Tab-separated table of C-alpha atoms and ligand atoms in Angstrom:
chain	number	residue	atom	x	y	z
I	1	UNK	CA	-17.163	56.967	27.669
I	2	UNK	CA	-15.243	53.678	27.924
I	3	UNK	CA	-14.284	51.067	25.331
I	4	UNK	CA	-12.033	53.308	23.272
I	5	UNK	CA	-8.415	53.390	22.216
I	6	UNK	CA	-6.396	56.580	22.454
I	7	UNK	CA	-2.814	57.536	21.844
I	8	UNK	CA	-0.774	60.741	21.811
I	9	UNK	CA	1.987	60.720	19.206
I	10	UNK	CA	4.868	63.173	18.808
I	11	UNK	CA	6.456	64.192	15.535
I	12	UNK	CA	8.913	67.097	15.089
I	13	UNK	CA	8.051	68.273	18.609
I	14	UNK	CA	4.345	68.490	17.727
I	15	UNK	CA	1.764	66.346	19.391
I	16	UNK	CA	-1.228	64.605	17.846
I	17	UNK	CA	-3.942	63.022	19.949
I	18	UNK	CA	-5.656	60.039	18.316
I	19	UNK	CA	-8.642	58.445	19.966
I	20	UNK	CA	-11.607	56.353	18.918
I	21	UNK	CA	-13.708	57.650	21.808
I	22	UNK	CA	-17.347	58.226	20.904
I	23	UNK	CA	-19.433	60.918	22.603
I	24	UNK	CA	-22.803	59.509	21.563
I	25	UNK	CA	-25.333	60.456	24.245
I	26	UNK	CA	-22.889	62.864	25.932
I	27	UNK	CA	-23.157	66.626	26.349
I	28	UNK	CA	-20.127	68.901	26.063
I	29	UNK	CA	-20.038	72.631	26.766
I	30	UNK	CA	-17.140	74.574	25.307
I	31	UNK	CA	-16.649	78.309	25.799
I	32	UNK	CA	-15.118	80.551	23.133
I	33	UNK	CA	-15.833	77.899	20.499
I	34	UNK	CA	-16.229	80.257	17.540
I	35	UNK	CA	-12.517	80.548	16.698
I	36	UNK	CA	-8.970	79.362	17.484
I	37	UNK	CA	-8.401	76.410	19.769
I	38	UNK	CA	-12.037	76.381	20.892
I	39	UNK	CA	-13.398	76.011	17.357
I	40	UNK	CA	-10.967	73.203	16.462
I	41	UNK	CA	-11.704	71.380	19.710
I	42	UNK	CA	-15.472	71.671	19.145
I	43	UNK	CA	-15.078	70.414	15.567
I	44	UNK	CA	-13.235	67.283	16.710
I	45	UNK	CA	-15.737	66.642	19.506
I	46	UNK	CA	-18.676	67.046	17.102
I	47	UNK	CA	-17.155	64.335	14.881
I	48	UNK	CA	-17.508	62.007	17.888
I	49	UNK	CA	-21.282	62.441	17.718
I	50	UNK	CA	-21.772	64.266	21.026
I	51	UNK	CA	-24.253	67.038	21.811
I	52	UNK	CA	-21.914	70.001	21.581
I	53	UNK	CA	-22.901	73.348	23.080
I	54	UNK	CA	-20.899	76.255	21.679
I	55	UNK	CA	-20.924	78.942	24.382
I	56	UNK	CA	-19.892	82.169	22.655
I	57	UNK	CA	-20.410	85.846	23.384
I	58	UNK	CA	-21.293	87.013	19.874
I	59	UNK	CA	-24.508	85.696	18.275
I	60	UNK	CA	-23.316	86.086	14.707
I	61	UNK	CA	-19.935	84.406	15.290
I	62	UNK	CA	-21.589	81.647	17.342
I	63	UNK	CA	-24.150	80.860	14.626
I	64	UNK	CA	-21.485	80.881	11.881
I	65	UNK	CA	-19.316	78.460	13.887
I	66	UNK	CA	-22.324	76.192	14.508
I	67	UNK	CA	-23.221	76.088	10.789
I	68	UNK	CA	-19.604	75.348	9.802
I	69	UNK	CA	-19.295	72.508	12.318
I	70	UNK	CA	-22.612	70.962	11.265
I	71	UNK	CA	-21.587	71.230	7.614
I	72	UNK	CA	-18.151	69.673	8.214
I	73	UNK	CA	-19.268	66.870	10.534
I	74	UNK	CA	-22.899	66.139	9.664
I	75	UNK	CA	-23.653	66.252	13.419
I	76	UNK	CA	-26.865	68.286	13.754
I	77	UNK	CA	-26.676	68.116	17.540
I	78	UNK	CA	-24.408	71.181	17.670
I	79	UNK	CA	-26.046	74.049	19.524
I	80	UNK	CA	-25.110	77.702	20.000
I	81	UNK	CA	-25.886	79.408	23.332
I	82	UNK	CA	-24.957	82.997	24.139
I	83	UNK	CA	-22.467	83.483	27.008
I	84	UNK	CA	-20.379	86.519	27.912
I	85	UNK	CA	-17.989	85.291	30.592
I	86	UNK	CA	-17.034	88.816	31.624
I	87	UNK	CA	-20.564	89.353	33.003
I	88	UNK	CA	-21.711	87.174	35.899
I	89	UNK	CA	-25.341	87.992	34.971
I	90	UNK	CA	-24.700	86.396	31.558
I	91	UNK	CA	-23.115	83.326	33.191
I	92	UNK	CA	-26.190	82.933	35.418
I	93	UNK	CA	-28.583	83.345	32.473
I	94	UNK	CA	-26.612	80.751	30.449
I	95	UNK	CA	-26.680	78.238	33.313
I	96	UNK	CA	-30.413	78.682	33.818
I	97	UNK	CA	-30.988	77.751	30.145
I	98	UNK	CA	-28.729	74.680	30.504
I	99	UNK	CA	-30.504	73.699	33.751
I	100	UNK	CA	-33.887	73.957	32.045
I	101	UNK	CA	-32.757	71.323	29.516
I	102	UNK	CA	-32.449	68.826	32.415
I	103	UNK	CA	-29.579	66.903	30.833
I	104	UNK	CA	-26.318	65.882	32.490
I	105	UNK	CA	-23.206	67.779	31.435
I	106	UNK	CA	-20.376	65.329	30.739
I	107	UNK	CA	-17.535	67.648	29.736
I	108	UNK	CA	-17.078	71.362	30.424
I	109	UNK	CA	-14.192	73.023	28.597
I	110	UNK	CA	-13.402	76.496	29.933
I	111	UNK	CA	-11.517	77.588	26.833
I	112	UNK	CA	-12.432	81.258	26.257
I	113	UNK	CA	-9.764	83.779	27.154
I	114	UNK	CA	-8.734	87.349	26.480
I	115	UNK	CA	-5.605	89.521	26.653
I	116	UNK	CA	-6.313	93.216	27.285
I	117	UNK	CA	-3.762	95.993	26.951
I	118	UNK	CA	-5.931	98.850	28.212
I	119	UNK	CA	-7.916	98.846	31.420
I	120	UNK	CA	-11.473	97.727	30.707
I	121	UNK	CA	-13.975	97.639	33.551
I	122	UNK	CA	-17.164	95.638	32.990
I	123	UNK	CA	-20.674	96.964	33.639
I	124	UNK	CA	-20.525	94.900	36.861
I	125	UNK	CA	-17.455	96.841	38.049
I	126	UNK	CA	-14.650	94.273	37.649
I	127	UNK	CA	-11.618	94.205	35.387
I	128	UNK	CA	-12.472	92.502	32.067
I	129	UNK	CA	-9.419	90.184	31.753
I	130	UNK	CA	-9.883	88.836	35.240
I	131	UNK	CA	-13.642	88.544	34.743
I	132	UNK	CA	-13.317	86.641	31.428
I	133	UNK	CA	-10.375	84.401	32.304
I	134	UNK	CA	-11.159	83.678	35.930
I	135	UNK	CA	-14.355	84.963	37.618
I	136	UNK	CA	-16.580	83.838	34.714
I	137	UNK	CA	-15.119	80.289	34.488
I	138	UNK	CA	-15.215	80.031	38.315
I	139	UNK	CA	-18.927	80.904	38.441
I	140	UNK	CA	-19.827	78.829	35.373
I	141	UNK	CA	-18.081	75.747	36.753
I	142	UNK	CA	-19.469	75.987	40.264
I	143	UNK	CA	-23.022	76.563	38.951
I	144	UNK	CA	-22.747	73.559	36.582
I	145	UNK	CA	-21.378	71.149	39.200
I	146	UNK	CA	-24.764	69.547	39.922
I	147	UNK	CA	-25.248	68.717	36.221
I	148	UNK	CA	-21.662	67.424	35.975
I	149	UNK	CA	-22.337	65.158	38.960
I	150	UNK	CA	-25.176	63.564	36.973
I	151	UNK	CA	-22.618	62.313	34.427
I	152	UNK	CA	-21.010	58.911	34.923
I	153	UNK	CA	-17.668	60.407	33.895
I	154	UNK	CA	-17.756	64.195	34.453
I	155	UNK	CA	-14.775	66.215	33.365
I	156	UNK	CA	-13.741	69.882	33.569
I	157	UNK	CA	-10.879	71.190	31.430
I	158	UNK	CA	-9.578	74.635	32.341
I	159	UNK	CA	-7.570	76.061	29.468
I	160	UNK	CA	-4.850	78.045	31.171
I	161	UNK	CA	-1.435	79.176	30.102
I	162	UNK	CA	2.230	78.817	30.854
I	163	UNK	CA	1.984	82.589	31.423
I	164	UNK	CA	0.709	81.658	34.898
I	165	UNK	CA	4.397	81.175	35.720
I	166	UNK	CA	4.834	84.953	35.498
I	167	UNK	CA	1.616	85.635	37.412
I	168	UNK	CA	1.030	86.507	41.015
I	169	UNK	CA	-1.911	86.081	43.314
I	170	UNK	CA	-1.211	88.229	46.352
I	171	UNK	CA	-3.416	89.659	49.030
I	172	UNK	CA	-4.552	92.530	46.807
I	173	UNK	CA	-5.712	90.081	44.148
I	174	UNK	CA	-7.514	88.053	46.763
I	175	UNK	CA	-9.236	91.185	48.039
I	176	UNK	CA	-9.953	92.451	44.471
I	177	UNK	CA	-8.183	95.686	45.398
I	178	UNK	CA	-5.578	95.591	42.690
I	179	UNK	CA	-4.744	98.306	40.153
I	180	UNK	CA	-4.512	97.587	36.387
I	181	UNK	CA	-0.898	96.576	35.701
I	182	UNK	CA	-1.040	94.690	32.351
I	183	UNK	CA	-0.146	91.525	34.240
I	184	UNK	CA	-3.848	90.599	34.436
I	185	UNK	CA	-3.561	87.818	31.851
I	186	UNK	CA	-0.766	86.031	33.748
I	187	UNK	CA	-2.409	86.650	37.112
I	188	UNK	CA	-5.856	85.472	35.965
I	189	UNK	CA	-4.365	82.257	34.505
I	190	UNK	CA	-2.581	81.631	37.815
I	191	UNK	CA	-5.850	82.216	39.675
I	192	UNK	CA	-7.490	79.658	37.335
I	193	UNK	CA	-4.739	77.188	38.216
I	194	UNK	CA	-5.227	77.680	41.976
I	195	UNK	CA	-8.978	77.243	41.390
I	196	UNK	CA	-8.331	73.957	39.533
I	197	UNK	CA	-6.284	72.603	42.441
I	198	UNK	CA	-8.808	73.682	45.090
I	199	UNK	CA	-11.788	72.378	43.099
I	200	UNK	CA	-10.066	69.004	42.642
I	201	UNK	CA	-9.697	68.774	46.452
I	202	UNK	CA	-13.318	69.805	47.045
I	203	UNK	CA	-14.875	67.303	44.609
I	204	UNK	CA	-12.668	64.228	45.051
I	205	UNK	CA	-15.635	62.084	46.099
I	206	UNK	CA	-17.776	62.979	43.043
I	207	UNK	CA	-15.761	61.169	40.375
I	208	UNK	CA	-15.514	64.391	38.346
I	209	UNK	CA	-12.005	65.083	37.087
I	210	UNK	CA	-10.794	68.674	36.814
I	211	UNK	CA	-7.543	69.570	35.061
I	212	UNK	CA	-5.542	72.599	33.885
I	213	UNK	CA	-3.938	72.681	30.466
I	214	UNK	CA	-1.420	74.921	28.720
I	215	UNK	CA	-2.271	74.328	25.036
I	216	UNK	CA	1.041	75.644	23.684
I	217	UNK	CA	1.782	78.905	21.900
I	218	UNK	CA	-0.689	79.159	19.064
I	219	UNK	CA	-1.236	81.381	16.030
I	220	UNK	CA	-4.722	82.620	16.922
I	221	UNK	CA	-6.622	85.888	17.486
I	222	UNK	CA	-5.676	85.998	21.166
I	223	UNK	CA	-3.426	89.045	20.850
I	224	UNK	CA	-5.931	91.157	18.895
I	225	UNK	CA	-6.273	93.791	21.677
I	226	UNK	CA	-2.537	94.592	21.843
I	227	UNK	CA	-1.042	97.672	20.079
I	228	UNK	CA	-0.298	96.965	16.377
I	229	UNK	CA	3.480	97.028	16.881
I	230	UNK	CA	3.306	94.334	19.553
I	231	UNK	CA	0.907	92.305	17.380
I	232	UNK	CA	3.388	92.627	14.490
I	233	UNK	CA	6.335	91.417	16.603
I	234	UNK	CA	4.321	88.567	18.104
I	235	UNK	CA	3.042	87.525	14.657
I	236	UNK	CA	6.618	87.419	13.275
I	237	UNK	CA	7.821	85.268	16.181
I	238	UNK	CA	4.740	83.097	15.956
I	239	UNK	CA	5.224	82.329	12.254
I	240	UNK	CA	8.526	80.716	13.209
I	241	UNK	CA	7.792	79.071	16.504
I	242	UNK	CA	4.210	78.292	17.122
I	243	UNK	CA	1.396	75.829	16.625
I	244	UNK	CA	-1.741	76.070	14.536
I	245	UNK	CA	-5.126	76.054	16.322
I	246	UNK	CA	-5.552	72.402	15.217
I	247	UNK	CA	-2.280	71.539	16.987
I	248	UNK	CA	-3.298	73.639	20.000
I	249	UNK	CA	-6.532	71.652	20.259
I	250	UNK	CA	-4.699	68.285	20.639
I	251	UNK	CA	-3.735	68.584	24.329
I	252	UNK	CA	-7.190	70.004	25.119
I	253	UNK	CA	-8.798	66.947	23.470
I	254	UNK	CA	-6.429	64.685	25.395
I	255	UNK	CA	-7.487	66.294	28.682
I	256	UNK	CA	-11.184	66.083	27.748
I	257	UNK	CA	-11.178	62.473	26.522
I	258	UNK	CA	-8.259	60.373	27.714
I	259	UNK	CA	-8.912	57.892	30.542
I	260	UNK	CA	-5.400	58.311	31.984
I	261	UNK	CA	-5.969	61.968	32.906
I	262	UNK	CA	-5.662	62.564	36.645
I	263	UNK	CA	-7.738	65.082	38.540
I	264	UNK	CA	-5.956	68.207	39.776
I	265	UNK	CA	-3.218	67.810	37.164
I	266	UNK	CA	-1.367	70.498	35.219
I	267	UNK	CA	-1.058	69.259	31.614
I	268	UNK	CA	1.023	70.267	28.586
I	269	UNK	CA	1.678	68.297	25.364
I	270	UNK	CA	-0.607	65.457	26.513
I	271	UNK	CA	1.452	64.797	29.650
I	272	UNK	CA	1.316	65.768	33.314
I	273	UNK	CA	3.731	68.585	34.260
I	274	UNK	CA	3.141	69.082	38.005
I	275	UNK	CA	6.277	69.724	40.062
I	276	UNK	CA	8.265	70.787	36.993
I	277	UNK	CA	9.926	74.166	36.458
I	278	UNK	CA	6.904	75.247	34.352
I	279	UNK	CA	4.495	75.232	37.268
I	280	UNK	CA	4.548	78.075	39.810
I	281	UNK	CA	5.380	76.825	43.311
I	282	UNK	CA	2.544	78.816	44.909
I	283	UNK	CA	-0.047	76.487	43.360
I	284	UNK	CA	0.742	73.982	46.095
I	285	UNK	CA	-0.164	76.575	48.758
I	286	UNK	CA	-3.537	75.250	49.920
I	287	UNK	CA	-4.161	78.213	52.241
I	288	UNK	CA	-3.755	80.669	49.356
I	289	UNK	CA	-6.087	78.608	47.167
I	290	UNK	CA	-8.725	78.551	49.945
I	291	UNK	CA	-8.492	82.317	50.511
I	292	UNK	CA	-8.740	82.968	46.792
I	293	UNK	CA	-11.803	80.707	46.532
I	294	UNK	CA	-13.572	82.520	49.380
I	295	UNK	CA	-12.839	85.991	48.001
I	296	UNK	CA	-13.873	84.894	44.497
I	297	UNK	CA	-17.209	83.689	45.861
I	298	UNK	CA	-17.724	87.121	47.453
I	299	UNK	CA	-16.800	88.930	44.233
I	300	UNK	CA	-19.046	86.891	41.917
I	301	UNK	CA	-21.917	87.245	44.398
I	302	UNK	CA	-21.387	91.022	44.586
I	303	UNK	CA	-21.404	91.183	40.762
I	304	UNK	CA	-24.944	89.793	40.844
I	305	UNK	CA	-26.060	92.557	43.197
I	306	UNK	CA	-24.894	95.500	41.080
D	401	NAP	N1	-2.858	81.543	21.604
D	401	NAP	C1	-1.930	81.192	22.471
D	401	NAP	O1	-0.719	81.275	22.182
D	401	NAP	C2	-2.320	80.675	23.841
D	401	NAP	C3	-1.299	80.309	24.724
D	401	NAP	C4	-1.648	79.822	25.983
D	401	NAP	C5	-2.981	79.722	26.339
D	401	NAP	N2	-3.952	80.100	25.458
D	401	NAP	C6	-5.352	80.003	25.908
D	401	NAP	O2	-6.088	79.202	24.994
D	401	NAP	C7	-7.469	79.611	25.013
D	401	NAP	C8	-7.968	79.789	23.606
D	401	NAP	O3	-7.244	80.868	23.025
D	401	NAP	P1	-7.046	81.067	21.463
D	401	NAP	O4	-5.585	81.150	21.240
D	401	NAP	O5	-7.860	80.111	20.707
D	401	NAP	O6	-7.608	82.570	21.330
D	401	NAP	P2	-8.724	83.228	20.401
D	401	NAP	O7	-8.593	82.725	19.015
D	401	NAP	O8	-8.606	84.695	20.667
D	401	NAP	O9	-10.092	82.670	21.020
D	401	NAP	C9	-10.558	83.154	22.244
D	401	NAP	C10	-12.044	82.848	22.350
D	401	NAP	O10	-12.501	83.381	23.618
D	401	NAP	C11	-13.695	84.144	23.356
D	401	NAP	N3	-13.933	85.170	24.357
D	401	NAP	C12	-13.189	86.264	24.649
D	401	NAP	N4	-13.796	86.989	25.596
D	401	NAP	C13	-14.949	86.338	25.904
D	401	NAP	C14	-16.014	86.602	26.795
D	401	NAP	N5	-16.055	87.703	27.568
D	401	NAP	N6	-17.040	85.710	26.877
D	401	NAP	C15	-17.051	84.611	26.098
D	401	NAP	N7	-16.068	84.306	25.219
D	401	NAP	C16	-15.048	85.185	25.125
D	401	NAP	C17	-13.453	84.750	21.980
D	401	NAP	O11	-14.670	85.224	21.438
D	401	NAP	P3	-14.696	86.394	20.310
D	401	NAP	O12	-14.229	85.763	19.035
D	401	NAP	O13	-16.121	86.824	20.277
D	401	NAP	O14	-13.766	87.467	20.795
D	401	NAP	C18	-12.895	83.536	21.259
D	401	NAP	O15	-13.928	82.674	20.888
D	401	NAP	C19	-7.524	80.890	25.872
D	401	NAP	O16	-7.956	80.572	27.169
D	401	NAP	C20	-6.083	81.345	25.899
D	401	NAP	O17	-5.784	82.106	27.053
D	401	NAP	C21	-3.654	80.558	24.211
């Protein structure tokens, strides 16, 4: 993916990523690409002429997004594939389809995410927020590693959140023994961050870069499962303070495309933020990250046996 010029510019505190990078001959998988940040990211990537796989849970929404992107970009190499990240059986079925295509995967963007207000246990017996935001991306990424290794320039972008700062990954999380506390979003995004760090250590010799990105606070559908009064308050605040999905896609595009991106990094606003006040100190605890990895492997394996 070399031979390109890219630049991140800032205006009124908002960031715009400009790059001439072409994705001709490259395959990108992006989860949750039917709306919000995921849709805008997929749209930009499709304009770069890549083979873009929209991995979405809802057939109708996935097909509509695919048609819109093809219409807006003229790139007919945009594909929809069904994927429900909350179910490990769905992740496995998705990966087996991708494997059967026998093509390298160049960029994987783990973008899909959910905020739940009420406890929601999946058919496989795990909490839905954790399953969607962490177990699903963990399994998807680890199962796609062989195809990412086939790329000359493999990259994994984990779309996390600054909410990880308020998260905790304690022994109960590691042992999947926790009760529903409405902190699942923060905790799952912290788990995703620890996963990013541990994965970067495990795959240093492969050339694949893996990074974590907080895309900013964005006016999207993310808070749709909250009670209406909370949605109302959040919407009012958001009108004043936040970014559009197009703006939220800029740092994700930077992490997916820019040559300067460093593996294992925590990114915000197209810059590296490790060791700043925005990053929880526990992410540098390698023992915790290892324990979490091992317990996650046990959990995703057990999900397949139910
Ligand atoms: N919005 C913010 O302020 C903010 C801040 C920090 C981080 N983020 C992160 O940015 C990412 C994108 O969020 P967004 O703001 O664009 O939210 P969004 O508009 O709600 O989009 C979320 C996407 O995830 C998909 N999704 C949810 N559950 C899924 C599942 N089980 N399997 C597959 N896909 C699933 C949704 O599909 P459906 O349409 O079918 O539900 C949708 O496509 C998320 O990871 C989010 O945590 C957002």
